[in-house]
CSV table of C-alpha atoms in Angstrom, one decimal:
chain,number,residue,atom,x,y,z
F,1,MET,CA,-26.9,-8.9,5.6
F,2,ARG,CA,-23.5,-9.9,6.0
F,3,THR,CA,-21.3,-7.7,8.8
F,4,HIS,CA,-17.8,-7.1,7.1
F,5,LEU,CA,-14.6,-6.4,9.1
F,6,CYS,CA,-12.0,-4.3,7.6
F,7,TYR,CA,-8.7,-4.1,8.9
F,8,CYS,CA,-6.9,-1.1,7.2
F,9,GLY,CA,-2.8,-0.2,8.0
F,10,GLY,CA,-2.4,2.7,6.0
F,11,ILE,CA,-4.4,5.8,3.3
F,12,TRP,CA,-3.4,3.9,0.3
F,13,GLN,CA,-4.6,1.2,2.1
F,14,LEU,CA,-7.9,2.8,2.6
F,15,VAL,CA,-8.2,3.3,-1.1
F,16,THR,CA,-7.2,-0.1,-2.4
F,17,LEU,CA,-9.8,-1.4,0.5
F,18,GLY,CA,-13.0,1.5,-1.2
F,19,ALA,CA,-12.3,-0.4,-4.3
F,20,ALA,CA,-12.0,-3.2,-3.8
F,21,LEU,CA,-15.7,-3.5,-2.0
F,22,ARG,CA,-17.0,-1.6,-4.5
F,23,GLU,CA,-15.6,-4.5,-6.5
F,24,ALA,CA,-17.1,-6.5,-5.0
F,25,ARG,CA,-20.3,-5.4,-4.6
F,26,ALA,CA,-20.5,-4.7,-8.4
F,27,ARG,CA,-19.8,-8.6,-8.4
F,28,GLY,CA,-22.4,-9.3,-6.0
F,29,ALA,CA,-19.9,-10.1,-3.2
F,30,VAL,CA,-21.1,-7.0,-1.3
F,31,CYS,CA,-24.9,-5.9,-0.6
F,32,GLU,CA,-26.4,-2.4,0.4
F,33,ASP,CA,-27.6,-3.7,3.4
F,34,ASP,CA,-24.5,-5.2,4.4
F,35,GLN,CA,-22.5,-3.3,7.5
F,36,ALA,CA,-18.9,-2.5,7.6
F,37,LEU,CA,-16.3,-1.9,9.7
F,38,LEU,CA,-13.4,-0.3,9.7
F,39,LEU,CA,-10.7,-1.3,12.0
F,40,ILE,CA,-7.7,0.9,12.2
F,41,ASP,CA,-4.2,-0.3,13.1
F,42,SER,CA,-3.5,1.7,16.3
F,43,SER,CA,0.6,1.4,15.9
F,44,ILE,CA,0.6,4.0,12.7
F,45,SER,CA,1.2,7.5,13.2
F,46,PRO,CA,-1.4,9.4,15.1
F,47,SER,CA,-1.7,12.2,12.3
F,48,MET,CA,-2.1,9.5,9.6
F,49,ILE,CA,-5.5,7.0,11.7
F,50,ASP,CA,-6.5,10.9,12.4
F,51,ASN,CA,-6.3,11.4,8.6
F,52,ILE,CA,-8.2,7.3,7.6
F,53,ARG,CA,-11.0,8.8,10.3
F,54,HIS,CA,-11.1,11.9,8.4
F,55,VAL,CA,-11.4,10.6,5.1
F,56,ALA,CA,-13.2,7.0,5.2
F,57,PRO,CA,-16.6,8.4,5.5
F,58,ALA,CA,-16.1,9.5,2.2
F,59,ILE,CA,-15.1,6.6,0.8
F,60,TRP,CA,-17.4,3.6,1.9
F,61,SER,CA,-20.7,4.0,4.2
F,62,TRP,CA,-19.1,2.5,7.3
F,63,LYS,CA,-21.3,1.0,10.4
F,64,ASP,CA,-18.0,2.5,13.3
F,65,ILE,CA,-14.8,3.2,12.9
F,66,ARG,CA,-12.3,2.3,15.6
F,67,THR,CA,-8.8,1.9,16.2
F,68,ALA,CA,-7.3,-1.7,16.6
F,69,ASP,CA,-6.0,-1.1,20.2
F,70,THR,CA,-7.4,-4.3,22.0
F,71,LEU,CA,-6.0,-6.3,19.1
F,72,LYS,CA,-2.6,-4.4,19.2
F,73,SER,CA,-2.6,-5.8,22.7
F,74,PHE,CA,-2.7,-9.1,21.9
F,75,GLU,CA,0.0,-8.7,19.4
F,76,ALA,CA,1.7,-7.4,22.4
F,77,ALA,CA,1.2,-9.9,24.6
F,78,ALA,CA,1.8,-12.4,21.4
F,79,ARG,CA,5.9,-11.1,21.5
F,80,ASN,CA,6.5,-10.3,24.9
F,81,GLY,CA,6.2,-14.5,25.2
F,82,LEU,CA,2.3,-14.9,26.4
F,83,TRP,CA,2.1,-18.6,25.6
F,84,PRO,CA,-0.7,-20.6,24.8
F,85,PHE,CA,-2.6,-17.6,23.3
F,86,PRO,CA,-6.4,-17.3,25.1
F,87,VAL,CA,-7.7,-17.4,22.1
F,88,ALA,CA,-11.3,-17.9,23.8
F,89,GLU,CA,-11.2,-14.7,26.8
F,90,TRP,CA,-9.4,-12.7,23.5
F,91,ARG,CA,-12.8,-13.5,21.7
F,92,LYS,CA,-14.8,-12.3,24.2
F,93,GLN,CA,-12.8,-9.1,24.9
F,94,PHE,CA,-12.6,-8.5,21.3
F,95,GLN,CA,-16.0,-8.5,20.7
F,96,HIS,CA,-17.2,-6.3,23.6
F,97,ASP,CA,-14.6,-3.5,22.7
F,98,ALA,CA,-15.5,-4.0,18.8
F,99,GLY,CA,-18.8,-3.9,19.4
F,100,THR,CA,-20.5,-6.9,17.3
F,101,ASP,CA,-19.9,-10.8,17.8
F,102,CYS,CA,-20.5,-11.5,14.5
F,103,VAL,CA,-18.5,-11.0,11.7
F,104,ASP,CA,-19.0,-12.9,7.8
F,105,ASP,CA,-16.1,-11.4,6.6
F,106,LEU,CA,-12.4,-10.4,7.5
F,107,TRP,CA,-10.8,-7.9,4.8
F,108,VAL,CA,-7.4,-7.6,5.1
F,109,ALA,CA,-4.1,-7.0,3.2
F,110,HIS,CA,-1.8,-9.5,4.5
F,111,LEU,CA,-2.1,-13.2,5.3
F,112,THR,CA,1.4,-13.2,7.5
F,113,GLY,CA,1.3,-10.6,9.9
F,114,MET,CA,0.6,-11.6,13.6
F,115,ASP,CA,-2.4,-8.7,13.9
F,116,ASP,CA,-3.8,-10.5,10.9
F,117,LYS,CA,-3.9,-13.8,12.1
F,118,ILE,CA,-5.4,-13.3,15.8
F,119,LEU,CA,-7.8,-11.6,13.7
F,120,PHE,CA,-8.2,-15.1,12.0
F,121,GLU,CA,-8.6,-17.1,15.0
F,122,LEU,CA,-10.8,-14.8,17.0
F,123,PHE,CA,-13.4,-15.0,13.9
F,124,PRO,CA,-12.5,-18.7,12.8
F,125,LYS,CA,-15.4,-19.5,10.4
F,126,SER,CA,-15.3,-15.7,8.8
F,127,ARG,CA,-14.1,-15.9,5.4
F,128,ILE,CA,-11.2,-13.6,4.2
F,129,SER,CA,-10.7,-11.3,1.4
F,130,ILE,CA,-7.2,-9.6,0.5
F,131,PHE,CA,-7.2,-6.2,-0.4
F,132,GLU,CA,-3.6,-4.9,-2.1
F,133,ASP,CA,-0.9,-2.9,-0.4
F,134,GLY,CA,0.7,-1.6,-3.3
F,135,LEU,CA,2.9,-3.3,-4.7
F,136,GLY,CA,3.4,-5.8,-1.4
F,137,ILE,CA,0.4,-7.6,-3.0
F,138,LEU,CA,3.7,-9.2,-5.2
F,139,ARG,CA,5.8,-10.2,-3.0
F,140,PRO,CA,5.5,-14.4,-2.8
F,141,HIS,CA,5.7,-16.6,0.7
F,142,THR,CA,6.1,-19.6,1.5
F,143,CYS,CA,3.5,-22.0,3.6
F,144,ALA,CA,4.0,-23.1,6.7
F,145,GLN,CA,4.7,-27.3,6.2
F,146,TRP,CA,4.4,-29.7,9.4
F,147,THR,CA,7.8,-31.5,10.0
F,148,GLY,CA,8.5,-34.7,11.3
F,149,ARG,CA,9.8,-33.1,14.1
F,150,ASP,CA,6.9,-30.8,14.5
F,151,MET,CA,4.6,-33.3,14.5
F,152,ARG,CA,6.9,-35.4,17.2
F,153,ASN,CA,6.9,-33.1,19.5
F,154,LEU,CA,3.5,-32.2,19.7
F,155,LEU,CA,2.3,-35.9,20.2
F,156,ILE,CA,4.6,-35.5,22.9
F,157,SER,CA,3.0,-33.0,24.4
F,158,ALA,CA,-0.5,-33.1,23.3
F,159,PRO,CA,-1.7,-35.4,25.9
F,160,GLY,CA,-0.9,-33.1,28.7
F,161,LEU,CA,-2.5,-30.3,26.6
F,162,ALA,CA,-5.3,-32.2,26.7
F,163,VAL,CA,-5.7,-32.8,29.8
F,164,LYS,CA,-5.3,-29.4,30.6
F,165,GLY,CA,-7.8,-27.8,27.8
F,166,ARG,CA,-5.0,-26.2,26.1
F,167,LEU,CA,-4.2,-28.0,22.5
F,168,ARG,CA,-6.7,-25.8,20.7
F,169,ASN,CA,-5.2,-22.6,22.3
F,170,HIS,CA,-1.7,-24.0,21.4
F,171,LEU,CA,-2.3,-24.9,18.2
F,172,ALA,CA,-3.6,-21.2,17.4
F,173,SER,CA,-0.4,-19.6,18.9
F,174,GLN,CA,1.2,-22.5,16.6
F,175,ARG,CA,-0.7,-21.1,13.6
F,176,VAL,CA,-0.2,-17.3,14.8
F,177,SER,CA,3.8,-17.4,15.7
F,178,ASN,CA,5.0,-18.9,12.4
F,179,TRP,CA,5.9,-15.7,10.0
F,180,ARG,CA,5.0,-18.0,6.8
F,181,ILE,CA,1.5,-18.6,5.1
F,182,GLN,CA,-0.8,-21.0,7.0
F,183,LYS,CA,-2.6,-23.3,4.4
F,184,HIS,CA,-5.3,-23.5,7.5
F,185,TYR,CA,-5.6,-19.7,6.8
F,186,LEU,CA,-5.8,-19.7,2.8
F,187,ARG,CA,-8.4,-22.4,2.2
F,188,ARG,CA,-10.5,-19.5,3.8
F,189,VAL,CA,-9.6,-16.7,1.1
F,190,HIS,CA,-12.5,-16.2,-0.7
F,191,GLY,CA,-11.0,-13.5,-3.4
F,192,VAL,CA,-7.8,-11.8,-3.9
F,193,TYR,CA,-9.3,-8.4,-4.9
F,194,SER,CA,-5.8,-6.5,-6.6
F,195,PHE,CA,-5.8,-4.3,-9.2
F,196,ILE,CA,-2.3,-4.7,-10.3
F,197,ASN,CA,-3.2,-8.2,-10.9
F,198,ARG,CA,-4.2,-6.8,-14.4
F,199,MET,CA,-0.2,-5.9,-14.9
F,200,PHE,CA,1.4,-8.9,-12.8
F,201,PRO,CA,0.1,-12.5,-12.2
F,202,LEU,CA,-0.4,-12.8,-9.0
F,203,PRO,CA,2.8,-14.6,-6.8
F,204,GLU,CA,2.3,-17.7,-4.6
F,205,PRO,CA,0.7,-19.0,-2.4
F,206,LEU,CA,-1.9,-16.3,-3.5
F,207,SER,CA,-2.5,-17.3,-7.0
F,208,ARG,CA,-4.0,-20.5,-5.4
F,209,ARG,CA,-7.1,-18.5,-4.4
F,210,PRO,CA,-9.8,-16.5,-6.9
F,211,ALA,CA,-8.7,-13.8,-8.0
F,212,ARG,CA,-11.0,-10.5,-8.2
F,213,GLU,CA,-9.6,-8.1,-10.7
F,214,VAL,CA,-10.4,-4.3,-9.5
F,215,GLY,CA,-11.3,-2.3,-12.2
F,216,VAL,CA,-10.3,1.4,-13.3
F,217,GLU,CA,-13.4,2.5,-12.6
F,218,ALA,CA,-13.5,1.6,-9.4
F,219,MET,CA,-10.1,3.0,-8.2
F,220,LYS,CA,-10.9,6.5,-10.2
F,221,ASP,CA,-14.6,6.4,-8.0
F,222,THR,CA,-12.8,6.1,-4.8
F,223,LEU,CA,-9.8,8.3,-5.4
F,224,SER,CA,-12.6,10.7,-6.9
F,225,ALA,CA,-15.1,9.9,-3.2
F,226,TYR,CA,-11.3,10.6,-1.6
F,227,ALA,CA,-10.8,14.7,-3.3
F,228,ASP,CA,-14.3,15.3,-2.7
F,229,GLY,CA,-13.5,14.2,1.2
F,230,VAL,CA,-10.7,16.5,1.5
F,231,ALA,CA,-11.9,19.3,-1.3
F,232,ASP,CA,-11.3,21.7,1.7
F,233,ARG,CA,-7.5,21.3,1.9
F,234,ILE,CA,-6.6,20.7,-2.1
F,235,ASP,CA,-8.6,23.3,-4.1
F,236,GLY,CA,-12.4,23.4,-2.4
F,237,ASN,CA,-13.4,24.3,-6.4
F,238,GLY,CA,-13.6,21.1,-7.9
F,239,ARG,CA,-12.1,21.8,-11.2
F,240,THR,CA,-9.5,20.3,-13.1
F,241,GLN,CA,-6.6,22.1,-13.6
F,242,ALA,CA,-4.8,21.1,-17.4
F,243,HIS,CA,-0.9,21.6,-17.1
F,244,ARG,CA,1.1,21.9,-19.5
F,245,PRO,CA,2.6,19.2,-21.9
F,246,ASN,CA,6.1,19.5,-21.2
F,247,GLU,CA,5.8,19.4,-17.2
F,248,VAL,CA,7.0,16.1,-15.1
F,249,LEU,CA,5.6,14.6,-12.2
F,250,PHE,CA,8.8,14.2,-9.8
F,251,LEU,CA,7.6,11.5,-7.4
F,252,ALA,CA,10.8,11.8,-5.0
F,253,GLN,CA,12.1,8.9,-2.0
F,254,SER,CA,13.7,8.2,0.6
F,255,VAL,CA,15.7,5.5,-0.3
F,256,TYR,CA,18.8,6.5,2.5
F,257,ARG,CA,16.6,5.7,5.2
F,258,LEU,CA,17.3,2.0,4.5
F,259,GLY,CA,20.7,2.5,5.1
F,260,LYS,CA,21.8,1.8,1.3
F,261,ILE,CA,22.2,4.9,0.2
F,262,THR,CA,23.6,7.6,1.3
F,263,ARG,CA,21.6,10.9,1.3
F,264,GLU,CA,24.1,13.0,-0.8
F,265,GLU,CA,24.0,9.9,-3.1
F,266,GLU,CA,20.4,9.9,-3.5
F,267,LEU,CA,20.5,13.6,-3.7
F,268,GLN,CA,23.1,13.8,-6.7
F,269,ALA,CA,21.1,11.0,-8.1
F,270,TYR,CA,17.7,13.4,-8.0
F,271,ALA,CA,20.2,16.1,-9.4
F,272,ASP,CA,21.3,14.2,-12.2
F,273,VAL,CA,18.1,13.3,-13.8
F,274,VAL,CA,16.6,16.6,-13.0
F,275,HIS,CA,19.4,17.9,-15.1
F,276,SER,CA,18.6,15.1,-18.0
F,277,LEU,CA,15.2,16.1,-18.1
F,278,VAL,CA,16.0,19.9,-17.9
F,279,GLU,CA,17.9,19.3,-20.9
F,280,ARG,CA,15.4,18.1,-22.6
F,281,ASN,CA,13.4,20.9,-21.9
F,282,TYR,CA,11.0,19.6,-19.2
F,283,VAL,CA,9.8,21.7,-16.5
F,284,VAL,CA,10.3,19.4,-13.1
F,285,LEU,CA,7.5,19.4,-10.1
F,286,TRP,CA,9.2,18.0,-7.0
F,287,LYS,CA,6.6,15.9,-4.8
F,288,GLU,CA,8.0,14.5,-1.7
F,289,HIS,CA,7.9,11.4,-0.1
F,290,PRO,CA,5.8,11.2,2.9
F,291,ARG,CA,8.1,9.5,5.2
F,292,THR,CA,11.1,11.9,4.0
F,293,GLU,CA,12.6,13.2,7.3
F,294,LEU,CA,14.9,15.1,5.8
F,295,PRO,CA,13.0,16.8,2.7
F,296,PHE,CA,15.4,17.3,-0.8
F,297,PHE,CA,13.9,20.6,-2.8
F,298,ASP,CA,15.4,23.3,-1.0
F,299,ASP,CA,19.3,21.6,-1.5
F,300,LEU,CA,17.8,21.0,-5.4
F,301,ALA,CA,16.5,24.5,-5.7
F,302,GLU,CA,20.8,26.1,-5.4
F,303,GLN,CA,21.1,24.1,-7.9
F,304,PHE,CA,18.2,24.8,-10.5
F,305,PRO,CA,16.4,28.1,-11.0
F,306,SER,CA,12.8,28.0,-10.3
F,307,ALA,CA,11.7,28.2,-14.2
F,308,VAL,CA,12.5,24.3,-14.4
F,309,LEU,CA,12.1,23.5,-10.7
F,310,LYS,CA,8.8,23.6,-9.1
F,311,GLN,CA,7.3,22.0,-5.8
F,312,VAL,CA,3.8,20.2,-5.9
F,313,ASP,CA,1.1,22.6,-3.0
F,314,PHE,CA,-0.2,18.9,-1.7
F,315,PRO,CA,-0.5,17.8,1.3
F,316,ALA,CA,1.9,15.5,1.6
F,317,GLU,CA,-0.1,12.7,3.7
F,318,PHE,CA,-2.1,12.2,1.1
F,319,PRO,CA,-1.3,9.9,-1.7
F,320,ILE,CA,-0.3,11.3,-5.1
F,321,GLU,CA,-2.9,9.4,-7.1
F,322,VAL,CA,-5.7,12.3,-5.1
F,323,TYR,CA,-3.9,14.9,-6.8
F,324,PHE,CA,-4.4,13.5,-10.5
F,325,GLN,CA,-8.2,14.2,-9.3
F,326,ARG,CA,-8.1,17.9,-10.1
F,327,HIS,CA,-4.8,18.1,-12.1
F,328,ARG,CA,-3.9,16.6,-15.1
F,329,ILE,CA,0.4,15.8,-15.9
F,330,PRO,CA,1.0,14.3,-18.7
F,331,VAL,CA,4.7,12.6,-17.8
F,332,CYS,CA,6.3,10.9,-14.0
F,333,VAL,CA,8.7,9.8,-12.7
F,334,GLY,CA,9.9,8.0,-10.0
F,335,LEU,CA,11.8,4.7,-8.9
F,336,HIS,CA,10.0,1.7,-7.9
F,337,SER,CA,7.0,3.2,-6.5
F,338,GLY,CA,3.2,1.4,-7.1
F,339,SER,CA,2.2,4.9,-7.8
F,340,LEU,CA,3.7,5.0,-11.3
F,341,LEU,CA,2.1,1.9,-12.1
F,342,TYR,CA,-1.3,3.6,-10.5
F,343,LEU,CA,-1.0,6.4,-12.5
F,344,ARG,CA,-0.3,4.9,-15.6
F,345,GLU,CA,-3.1,2.4,-15.6
F,346,ILE,CA,-5.6,5.1,-13.8
F,347,TYR,CA,-5.0,8.5,-15.8
F,348,GLY,CA,-3.1,7.2,-18.8
F,349,VAL,CA,0.2,9.2,-17.8
F,350,ARG,CA,3.7,8.0,-19.2
F,351,ALA,CA,5.4,6.7,-16.4
F,352,TYR,CA,9.4,6.2,-15.9
F,353,SER,CA,11.6,5.1,-14.0
F,354,PHE,CA,15.1,6.7,-12.7
F,355,ALA,CA,16.5,3.5,-11.0
F,356,GLU,CA,19.3,3.2,-12.7
F,357,ALA,CA,20.3,6.7,-12.2
F,358,LEU,CA,19.9,6.0,-8.2
F,359,SER,CA,22.1,2.5,-9.3
F,360,ALA,CA,25.0,4.4,-11.4
F,361,ARG,CA,25.8,6.4,-7.3
F,362,ASN,CA,25.8,3.4,-5.3
F,363,GLU,CA,26.8,0.0,-6.0
F,364,HIS,CA,24.5,-1.8,-3.0
F,365,TYR,CA,22.0,0.1,-4.1
F,366,ALA,CA,22.4,-1.4,-7.6
F,367,GLN,CA,22.9,-5.4,-6.4
F,368,ALA,CA,19.6,-4.7,-4.8
F,369,TYR,CA,17.9,-3.2,-7.9
F,370,ARG,CA,19.1,-5.7,-10.1
F,371,LEU,CA,17.7,-8.5,-8.0
F,372,GLY,CA,14.5,-7.3,-7.0
F,373,ALA,CA,13.3,-4.5,-10.1
F,374,ARG,CA,13.2,-7.1,-13.5
F,375,LEU,CA,9.4,-7.4,-12.9
F,376,PHE,CA,8.3,-3.7,-12.8
F,377,ASP,CA,11.0,-2.3,-15.2
F,378,SER,CA,9.4,-4.7,-17.7
F,379,VAL,CA,6.4,-2.7,-17.7
F,380,ILE,CA,7.9,1.2,-16.8
F,381,PRO,CA,10.7,2.6,-18.6
F,382,ASP,CA,13.7,4.1,-17.7
F,383,VAL,CA,13.8,7.8,-18.0
F,384,SER,CA,16.8,8.1,-20.3
F,385,THR,CA,14.4,6.5,-22.7
F,386,MET,CA,12.6,9.9,-22.2
F,387,PRO,CA,12.2,11.7,-25.4
F,388,ALA,CA,13.0,14.9,-25.8
F,389,TYR,CA,10.4,17.9,-25.3
F,390,ASP,CA,10.0,19.6,-28.9
F,391,GLU,CA,12.0,22.9,-28.7
F,392,THR,CA,9.4,24.2,-31.7
F,393,VAL,CA,6.4,23.5,-29.3
F,394,LYS,CA,7.7,24.9,-26.1
F,395,ARG,CA,8.9,28.1,-27.8
F,396,GLY,CA,5.3,28.7,-29.3
F,397,MET,CA,3.7,28.1,-25.7
F,398,ARG,CA,5.9,30.8,-24.0
F,399,GLU,CA,5.0,33.3,-27.0
F,400,GLU,CA,1.3,32.5,-26.1
F,401,THR,CA,1.6,33.4,-22.8
């Protein structure tokens, strides 16, 4: 029997973690009698923590679910100048607070976070498994390299550190504090569990480790379990609702929060896209982004009649992929959202991007878009290429109703 400590920092991470565990179980890397502990990043919003606590038991069978208060206190101390880190003391405190002194496998979404690295140091003999955090799995990183200066400084300070018994803590502190990926940790990675890997190759340096492609069934089973766990909040009847073939799900963003584009420019870009869809005989089903502080729907509703622009009745804090467990919408439009890829691959939804429309409204965003979106656009076409819905079919549907 093995013990798996799983570190989760968001609701979509919980989904990809559950799918990765299912895939690992199918491959024999996780056994039925293994124990799994869920550790939730305590720095995320209280509402998201509550949401994860509510849904997690439906996703997987956990021995315990706790927040990472102790781990985040270690990270805060490290960021506030503590040096070197008292790793042995931290280990004892964490094991006491987490209720376990033995972890065989660590499951994390990143190798670069300071909190992740502290976990690696607390359990130096544990294997590491990576599960994806949406499109973040495709971000390339560099590995830390020892320079001649680093080696010279270590040789100068090593005797004094060794006498004081602090050399091991000093080296661990250096590994944790370096923002690059440590080869020391990379060698411990037993597998990289990714669904997106079916579409894109893993970047460096994750490509050096064994890739475990997460299958469609593992994703579907996890999303189905999620939907069952929150059925009382989405529809309660468990039945799948079919939508008309001219309905389009519009996944809004909140790009203005990043400071590269104003909210008004973003709103006008949305209005342009909605107008083009309505002109092509589509009905737009609007879904706000979960982190939008100033929703766009009311502003758009002033420009379009309710017959062609409607808001999706679905809790904002739930992944839109869960919505498709109860609803079947044929077409989805979004920006550079991982949801477009997941919906296309899992449910066969026709996905389109409106990135060009947003670029046309702001040159700064256009430059960033051209630099970072080539890989994404190789599989998701622009919404301008979306064919018009056949008018005769639409008229026939209206007569039937």
